[in-house]
PDB file of C-alpha atoms in Angstrom:
ATOM      1  CA  MET H  68      38.107 -17.008  87.804  1.00 51.00           C
ATOM      2  CA  TYR H  69      38.817 -17.133  84.242  1.00 49.00           C
ATOM      3  CA  PRO H  70      42.393 -17.202  82.997  1.00 56.00           C
ATOM      4  CA  THR H  71      43.580 -14.172  81.005  1.00 55.00           C
ATOM      5  CA  PRO H  72      44.930 -15.396  77.411  1.00 55.00           C
ATOM      6  CA  THR H  73      48.421 -15.511  76.598  1.00 56.00           C
ATOM      7  CA  PRO H  74      49.890 -13.811  73.347  1.00 53.00           C
ATOM      8  CA  SER H  75      49.527 -16.128  70.966  1.00 54.00           C
ATOM      9  CA  LYS H  76      46.543 -17.521  71.724  1.00 51.00           C
ATOM     10  CA  ALA H  77      44.602 -14.108  72.032  1.00 50.00           C
ATOM     11  CA  ARG H  78      45.778 -13.769  67.834  1.00 53.00           C
ATOM     12  CA  LYS H  79      44.565 -17.382  66.986  1.00 52.00           C
ATOM     13  CA  LEU H  80      41.192 -16.674  68.689  1.00 47.00           C
ATOM     14  CA  SER H  81      41.117 -12.599  67.009  1.00 52.00           C
ATOM     15  CA  GLY H  82      41.530 -14.715  63.349  1.00 53.00           C
ATOM     16  CA  SER H  83      38.796 -17.368  63.982  1.00 51.00           C
ATOM     17  CA  LEU H  84      36.511 -14.230  65.158  1.00 46.00           C
ATOM     18  CA  LYS H  85      37.740 -12.413  61.896  1.00 49.00           C
ATOM     19  CA  ARG H  86      37.465 -15.780  59.864  1.00 51.00           C
ATOM     20  CA  MET H  87      33.623 -16.114  61.416  1.00 48.00           C
ATOM     21  CA  LEU H  88      32.481 -12.400  60.839  1.00 46.00           C
ATOM     22  CA  PHE H  89      34.390 -11.806  57.661  1.00 46.00           C
ATOM     23  CA  PRO H  90      34.180 -15.314  55.678  1.00 48.00           C
ATOM     24  CA  ALA H  91      35.702 -14.761  52.502  1.00 47.00           C
ATOM     25  CA  ILE H  92      34.074 -13.673  49.418  1.00 39.00           C
ATOM     26  CA  VAL H  93      34.872 -15.939  46.255  1.00 40.00           C
ATOM     27  CA  VAL H  94      33.948 -13.876  42.649  1.00 39.00           C
ATOM     28  CA  VAL H  95      33.570 -15.266  39.847  1.00 36.00           C
ATOM     29  CA  PHE H  96      33.622 -13.543  36.982  1.00 35.00           C
ATOM     30  CA  ALA H  97      32.282 -15.557  33.758  1.00 36.00           C
ATOM     31  CA  PRO H  98      33.429 -14.595  30.598  1.00 38.00           C
ATOM     32  CA  LEU H  99      31.791 -13.012  27.928  1.00 38.00           C
ATOM     33  CA  ASN H 100      30.960 -15.453  24.577  1.00 42.00           C
ATOM     34  CA  LYS H 101      32.393 -13.848  21.707  1.00 41.00           C
ATOM     35  CA  GLY H 102      29.726 -12.346  19.757  1.00 44.00           C
ATOM     36  CA  THR H 103      27.584 -11.093  22.422  1.00 42.00           C
ATOM     37  CA  SER H 104      27.371  -7.395  24.404  1.00 42.00           C
ATOM     38  CA  ALA H 105      27.736  -7.434  28.076  1.00 42.00           C
ATOM     39  CA  LYS H 106      24.083  -5.955  28.588  1.00 52.00           C
ATOM     40  CA  ARG H 107      22.094  -8.681  27.117  1.00 60.00           C
ATOM     41  CA  ALA H 108      19.302  -8.355  24.398  1.00 70.00           C
ATOM     42  CA  ASP H 109      15.461  -9.880  25.529  1.00 86.00           C
ATOM     43  CA  ALA H 110      13.698  -8.875  22.192  1.00 96.00           C
ATOM     44  CA  CYS H 111      10.655 -10.398  21.319  1.00 98.00           C
ATOM     45  CA  PHE H 112      12.059 -10.813  17.423  1.00 98.00           C
ATOM     46  CA  ILE H 113      15.017 -12.832  18.643  1.00 98.00           C
ATOM     47  CA  VAL H 114      13.409 -16.029  18.258  1.00 97.00           C
ATOM     48  CA  GLY H 115      16.525 -18.438  17.215  1.00 97.00           C
ATOM     49  CA  THR H 116      18.862 -20.120  19.407  1.00 96.00           C
ATOM     50  CA  ILE H 117      21.803 -18.552  16.706  1.00 96.00           C
ATOM     51  CA  THR H 118      24.472 -16.579  18.381  1.00 95.00           C
ATOM     52  CA  LEU H 119      24.473 -13.122  16.882  1.00 95.00           C
ATOM     53  CA  PRO H 120      27.771 -10.709  16.064  1.00 94.00           C
ATOM     54  CA  THR H 121      27.807  -8.292  18.499  1.00 95.00           C
ATOM     55  CA  GLU H 122      26.443  -5.387  16.073  1.00 95.00           C
ATOM     56  CA  VAL H 123      23.145  -7.113  15.605  1.00 96.00           C
ATOM     57  CA  SER H 124      22.410  -7.949  18.739  1.00 96.00           C
ATOM     58  CA  ASP H 125      23.681  -3.941  19.689  1.00 96.00           C
ATOM     59  CA  THR H 126      21.159  -3.094  17.609  1.00 97.00           C
ATOM     60  CA  ALA H 127      18.128  -5.651  18.951  1.00 98.00           C
ATOM     61  CA  ILE H 128      19.410  -3.626  21.821  1.00 97.00           C
ATOM     62  CA  ALA H 129      19.118  -0.511  21.355  1.00 97.00           C
ATOM     63  CA  ILE H 130      15.281  -0.962  19.036  1.00 98.00           C
ATOM     64  CA  GLN H 131      13.589  -3.737  21.435  1.00 97.00           C
ATOM     65  CA  ASN H 132      11.416  -1.223  23.306  1.00 97.00           C
ATOM     66  CA  ASN H 133      10.301   0.975  20.212  1.00 98.00           C
ATOM     67  CA  VAL H 134       9.495  -2.993  18.453  1.00 98.00           C
ATOM     68  CA  ALA H 135       6.316  -5.040  19.651  1.00 98.00           C
ATOM     69  CA  CYS H 136       6.355  -8.796  18.317  1.00 99.00           C
ATOM     70  CA  ASN H 137       3.149 -10.829  16.876  1.00 98.00           C
ATOM     71  CA  LEU H 138       4.112 -14.082  17.333  1.00 97.00           C
ATOM     72  CA  ALA H 139       0.949 -15.796  15.995  1.00 98.00           C
ATOM     73  CA  LYS H 140       1.699 -14.360  12.581  1.00 98.00           C
ATOM     74  CA  THR H 141       5.177 -15.103  10.525  1.00 98.00           C
ATOM     75  CA  THR H 142       6.524 -12.477   7.720  1.00 98.00           C
ATOM     76  CA  ILE H 143       9.642 -14.128   6.242  1.00 98.00           C
ATOM     77  CA  GLY H 144      10.489 -17.643   7.216  1.00 97.00           C
ATOM     78  CA  LYS H 145      10.270 -17.847  11.294  1.00 97.00           C
ATOM     79  CA  ALA H 146      10.143 -13.544  11.762  1.00 98.00           C
ATOM     80  CA  PRO H 147       6.751 -12.844  13.493  1.00 98.00           C
ATOM     81  CA  ASP H 148       5.642  -9.949  12.240  1.00 99.00           C
ATOM     82  CA  VAL H 149       6.921  -6.575  13.931  1.00 99.00           C
ATOM     83  CA  THR H 150       5.292  -3.230  14.202  1.00 99.00           C
ATOM     84  CA  SER H 151       7.330   0.018  15.392  1.00 99.00           C
ATOM     85  CA  GLY H 152       5.178   3.353  15.566  1.00 99.00           C
ATOM     86  CA  GLY H 153       2.340   1.941  14.174  1.00 98.00           C
ATOM     87  CA  ILE H 154       3.633   0.590  11.117  1.00 99.00           C
ATOM     88  CA  THR H 155       4.080  -3.041  10.771  1.00 99.00           C
ATOM     89  CA  PHE H 156       6.947  -4.911   8.626  1.00 99.00           C
ATOM     90  CA  SER H 157       3.779  -6.722   7.337  1.00 99.00           C
ATOM     91  CA  SER H 158       2.217  -3.669   5.292  1.00 99.00           C
ATOM     92  CA  ILE H 159       6.132  -3.132   4.029  1.00 99.00           C
ATOM     93  CA  ASP H 160       7.322  -6.753   3.430  1.00 99.00           C
ATOM     94  CA  PHE H 161       9.207  -6.486   0.901  1.00 99.00           C
ATOM     95  CA  SER H 162       9.656 -10.436  -0.363  1.00 98.00           C
ATOM     96  CA  GLN H 163       5.651 -10.288  -1.018  1.00 98.00           C
ATOM     97  CA  SER H 164       6.547  -7.929  -4.236  1.00 98.00           C
ATOM     98  CA  SER H 165       7.072  -8.820  -7.702  1.00 98.00           C
ATOM     99  CA  LEU H 166       9.914  -6.033  -7.806  1.00 98.00           C
ATOM    100  CA  THR H 167      13.339  -6.841  -6.878  1.00 98.00           C
ATOM    101  CA  PRO H 168      14.482  -5.532  -3.446  1.00 98.00           C
ATOM    102  CA  LEU H 169      16.149  -2.439  -4.504  1.00 98.00           C
ATOM    103  CA  ASN H 170      13.222  -1.334  -6.702  1.00 98.00           C
ATOM    104  CA  PHE H 171      10.876  -2.035  -4.471  1.00 99.00           C
ATOM    105  CA  ALA H 172      12.638   0.471  -1.799  1.00 99.00           C
ATOM    106  CA  LEU H 173      12.371   2.821  -4.763  1.00 99.00           C
ATOM    107  CA  THR H 174       9.169   2.657  -4.910  1.00 98.00           C
ATOM    108  CA  THR H 175       8.289   2.581  -1.472  1.00 99.00           C
ATOM    109  CA  PHE H 176       9.921   4.551   0.345  1.00 99.00           C
ATOM    110  CA  ALA H 177      10.302   7.650  -1.830  1.00 99.00           C
ATOM    111  CA  THR H 178      10.789  11.057   0.049  1.00 99.00           C
ATOM    112  CA  ALA H 179       8.585  14.047  -0.159  1.00 98.00           C
ATOM    113  CA  ASP H 180       9.767  16.917  -2.530  1.00 97.00           C
ATOM    114  CA  PRO H 181      11.334  18.863  -0.771  1.00 98.00           C
ATOM    115  CA  LEU H 182      13.588  16.409   1.393  1.00 99.00           C
ATOM    116  CA  ALA H 183      13.652  17.902   4.343  1.00 98.00           C
ATOM    117  CA  SER H 184       9.675  18.383   4.248  1.00 99.00           C
ATOM    118  CA  SER H 185       9.557  13.963   4.737  1.00 99.00           C
ATOM    119  CA  ASP H 186       8.928  12.110   7.793  1.00 99.00           C
ATOM    120  CA  LEU H 187      11.285  11.006   9.392  1.00 99.00           C
ATOM    121  CA  ASP H 188       9.673   9.919  12.444  1.00 99.00           C
ATOM    122  CA  ALA H 189       7.696   7.614   9.444  1.00 99.00           C
ATOM    123  CA  PHE H 190      10.593   5.888   8.330  1.00 99.00           C
ATOM    124  CA  THR H 191      12.666   5.655  11.123  1.00 99.00           C
ATOM    125  CA  ASN H 192      10.066   3.135  12.285  1.00 99.00           C
ATOM    126  CA  GLN H 193       9.891   1.655   8.852  1.00 99.00           C
ATOM    127  CA  LEU H 194      13.907   0.893   9.558  1.00 99.00           C
ATOM    128  CA  ASN H 195      12.997  -0.308  13.115  1.00 99.00           C
ATOM    129  CA  THR H 196      10.542  -3.099  11.511  1.00 99.00           C
ATOM    130  CA  TYR H 197      13.171  -4.007   9.341  1.00 99.00           C
ATOM    131  CA  LEU H 198      16.224  -4.478  11.058  1.00 99.00           C
ATOM    132  CA  ALA H 199      14.080  -6.092  13.877  1.00 99.00           C
ATOM    133  CA  THR H 200      13.181  -8.956  11.679  1.00 99.00           C
ATOM    134  CA  GLU H 201      16.932  -9.102   9.890  1.00 98.00           C
ATOM    135  CA  VAL H 202      17.817  -9.912  13.919  1.00 98.00           C
ATOM    136  CA  ALA H 203      15.031 -12.892  13.705  1.00 98.00           C
ATOM    137  CA  LEU H 204      16.280 -13.615  10.361  1.00 98.00           C
ATOM    138  CA  ARG H 205      20.204 -13.934  11.678  1.00 98.00           C
ATOM    139  CA  SER H 206      19.449 -15.480  14.777  1.00 97.00           C
ATOM    140  CA  THR H 207      17.173 -18.288  12.949  1.00 97.00           C
ATOM    141  CA  GLY H 208      19.410 -18.764  10.606  1.00 96.00           C
ATOM    142  CA  GLY H 209      17.222 -17.019   7.465  1.00 95.00           C
ATOM    143  CA  SER H 210      18.017 -15.282   4.321  1.00 93.00           C
ATOM    144  CA  LEU H 211      19.547 -11.948   4.682  1.00 94.00           C
ATOM    145  CA  ALA H 212      18.546 -10.808   1.113  1.00 96.00           C
ATOM    146  CA  ILE H 213      16.300  -7.857   3.798  1.00 98.00           C
ATOM    147  CA  LYS H 214      20.016  -6.386   4.157  1.00 98.00           C
ATOM    148  CA  ASP H 215      19.367  -4.076   0.262  1.00 98.00           C
ATOM    149  CA  PRO H 216      16.021  -2.658   1.462  1.00 99.00           C
ATOM    150  CA  LYS H 217      17.171  -2.210   5.347  1.00 99.00           C
ATOM    151  CA  PHE H 218      19.930  -0.180   3.931  1.00 99.00           C
ATOM    152  CA  PHE H 219      18.425   1.826   1.389  1.00 99.00           C
ATOM    153  CA  LEU H 220      15.662   2.887   4.297  1.00 99.00           C
ATOM    154  CA  ALA H 221      18.603   4.223   6.527  1.00 99.00           C
ATOM    155  CA  PHE H 222      20.441   6.205   2.875  1.00 99.00           C
ATOM    156  CA  GLN H 223      17.330   7.797   2.743  1.00 99.00           C
ATOM    157  CA  ILE H 224      17.123   8.508   6.479  1.00 99.00           C
ATOM    158  CA  ALA H 225      20.761   9.710   6.255  1.00 99.00           C
ATOM    159  CA  ARG H 226      19.534  12.264   3.390  1.00 99.00           C
ATOM    160  CA  ILE H 227      16.285  12.957   4.887  1.00 99.00           C
ATOM    161  CA  LYS H 228      18.684  13.966   8.293  1.00 99.00           C
ATOM    162  CA  THR H 229      20.581  16.358   6.168  1.00 99.00           C
ATOM    163  CA  ALA H 230      18.272  18.562   3.925  1.00 99.00           C
ATOM    164  CA  GLN H 231      16.653  19.006   8.190  1.00 98.00           C
ATOM    165  CA  GLY H 232      20.131  20.045   9.596  1.00 98.00           C
ATOM    166  CA  VAL H 233      20.366  17.438  11.879  1.00 98.00           C
ATOM    167  CA  THR H 234      24.421  16.798  12.460  1.00 97.00           C
ATOM    168  CA  ILE H 235      25.311  12.784  11.920  1.00 98.00           C
ATOM    169  CA  THR H 236      28.065  12.348  14.105  1.00 97.00           C
ATOM    170  CA  ASN H 237      28.935   8.512  12.855  1.00 96.00           C
ATOM    171  CA  THR H 238      30.163   8.296  10.363  1.00 97.00           C
ATOM    172  CA  GLY H 239      28.726   4.474   9.163  1.00 97.00           C
ATOM    173  CA  GLN H 240      25.322   6.511   9.299  1.00 98.00           C
ATOM    174  CA  LYS H 241      26.086   9.462   6.560  1.00 98.00           C
ATOM    175  CA  VAL H 242      25.175   9.041   3.309  1.00 99.00           C
ATOM    176  CA  GLN H 243      28.261   8.647   1.659  1.00 98.00           C
ATOM    177  CA  HIS H 244      28.932   4.965   3.673  1.00 99.00           C
ATOM    178  CA  LEU H 245      25.496   3.976   3.668  1.00 99.00           C
ATOM    179  CA  LEU H 246      25.436   4.417  -0.383  1.00 99.00           C
ATOM    180  CA  GLY H 247      27.740   1.795  -0.788  1.00 98.00           C
ATOM    181  CA  LYS H 248      26.519  -0.153   1.846  1.00 98.00           C
ATOM    182  CA  VAL H 249      23.403  -0.469  -0.899  1.00 99.00           C
ATOM    183  CA  ILE H 250      25.599  -0.541  -3.911  1.00 98.00           C
ATOM    184  CA  ASN H 251      27.495  -3.439  -2.333  1.00 98.00           C
ATOM    185  CA  ASN H 252      24.571  -5.122  -1.586  1.00 97.00           C
ATOM    186  CA  ALA H 253      22.844  -4.586  -4.357  1.00 97.00           C
ATOM    187  CA  GLY H 254      23.133  -8.632  -6.023  1.00 89.00           C
ATOM    188  CA  SER H 255      21.995  -8.870  -9.611  1.00 91.00           C
ATOM    189  CA  GLU H 256      19.656  -5.536  -8.869  1.00 97.00           C
ATOM    190  CA  ASP H 257      20.796  -3.708 -13.442  1.00 97.00           C
ATOM    191  CA  GLN H 258      22.867  -0.923 -13.614  1.00 98.00           C
ATOM    192  CA  ALA H 259      20.289   1.456 -13.980  1.00 98.00           C
ATOM    193  CA  THR H 260      18.815   0.981 -10.945  1.00 98.00           C
ATOM    194  CA  LYS H 261      22.017   1.271  -8.728  1.00 98.00           C
ATOM    195  CA  ASP H 262      22.660   4.630 -10.770  1.00 98.00           C
ATOM    196  CA  LYS H 263      18.852   5.988  -9.284  1.00 98.00           C
ATOM    197  CA  VAL H 264      20.473   5.330  -5.941  1.00 99.00           C
ATOM    198  CA  THR H 265      23.622   7.541  -6.764  1.00 99.00           C
ATOM    199  CA  ALA H 266      21.661  10.394  -7.846  1.00 99.00           C
ATOM    200  CA  LEU H 267      19.663  10.743  -5.226  1.00 99.00           C
ATOM    201  CA  SER H 268      22.788  10.622  -2.959  1.00 99.00           C
ATOM    202  CA  THR H 269      23.484  14.233  -4.470  1.00 98.00           C
ATOM    203  CA  VAL H 270      19.814  15.318  -3.799  1.00 98.00           C
ATOM    204  CA  LEU H 271      20.451  16.066  -0.236  1.00 98.00           C
ATOM    205  CA  SER H 272      18.545  19.881   0.390  1.00 95.00           C
TER     206      SER H 272
END
């Protein structure tokens, strides 16, 4: 016959049993690096190792499923040629034109007349290729002259959406805000070119 354990021994045995059945679980929370998103961008166009600002990383995450990369072909710097909705960046690459970036954008990314009949999907795909190429350039420390035609495309999309009655809730994507972005990034563009963009901001139907 086995001896009955004393209360103190029983408590010790109970504690040992709990530790065997329920070992301590240590949870380690790794801090997010500043400038990165909680959800990681694994886009094919992030070809460099430079940490992306949060806003840029968020953009990469938003478009990565809509953009394909041709890693065998580069466009600007080390950026791969990218495609969205059948539109390749190399087919609308401002850097291959003799025009200034903003004049190229005004010519290449002109809207239809009437404005509301413009192809919103086509403009969106064009912008996707510019956004992806900018992300690639930022990840490699390349030139950011792409910013002005990129902002112009976003500006045109805002105009088209307004004309089509699409509600824009994000202030940063509204016509007047994007007009400011285009003008502020116009650099050495002449005033006449800037005035053409300003005039477009009043044509919303």
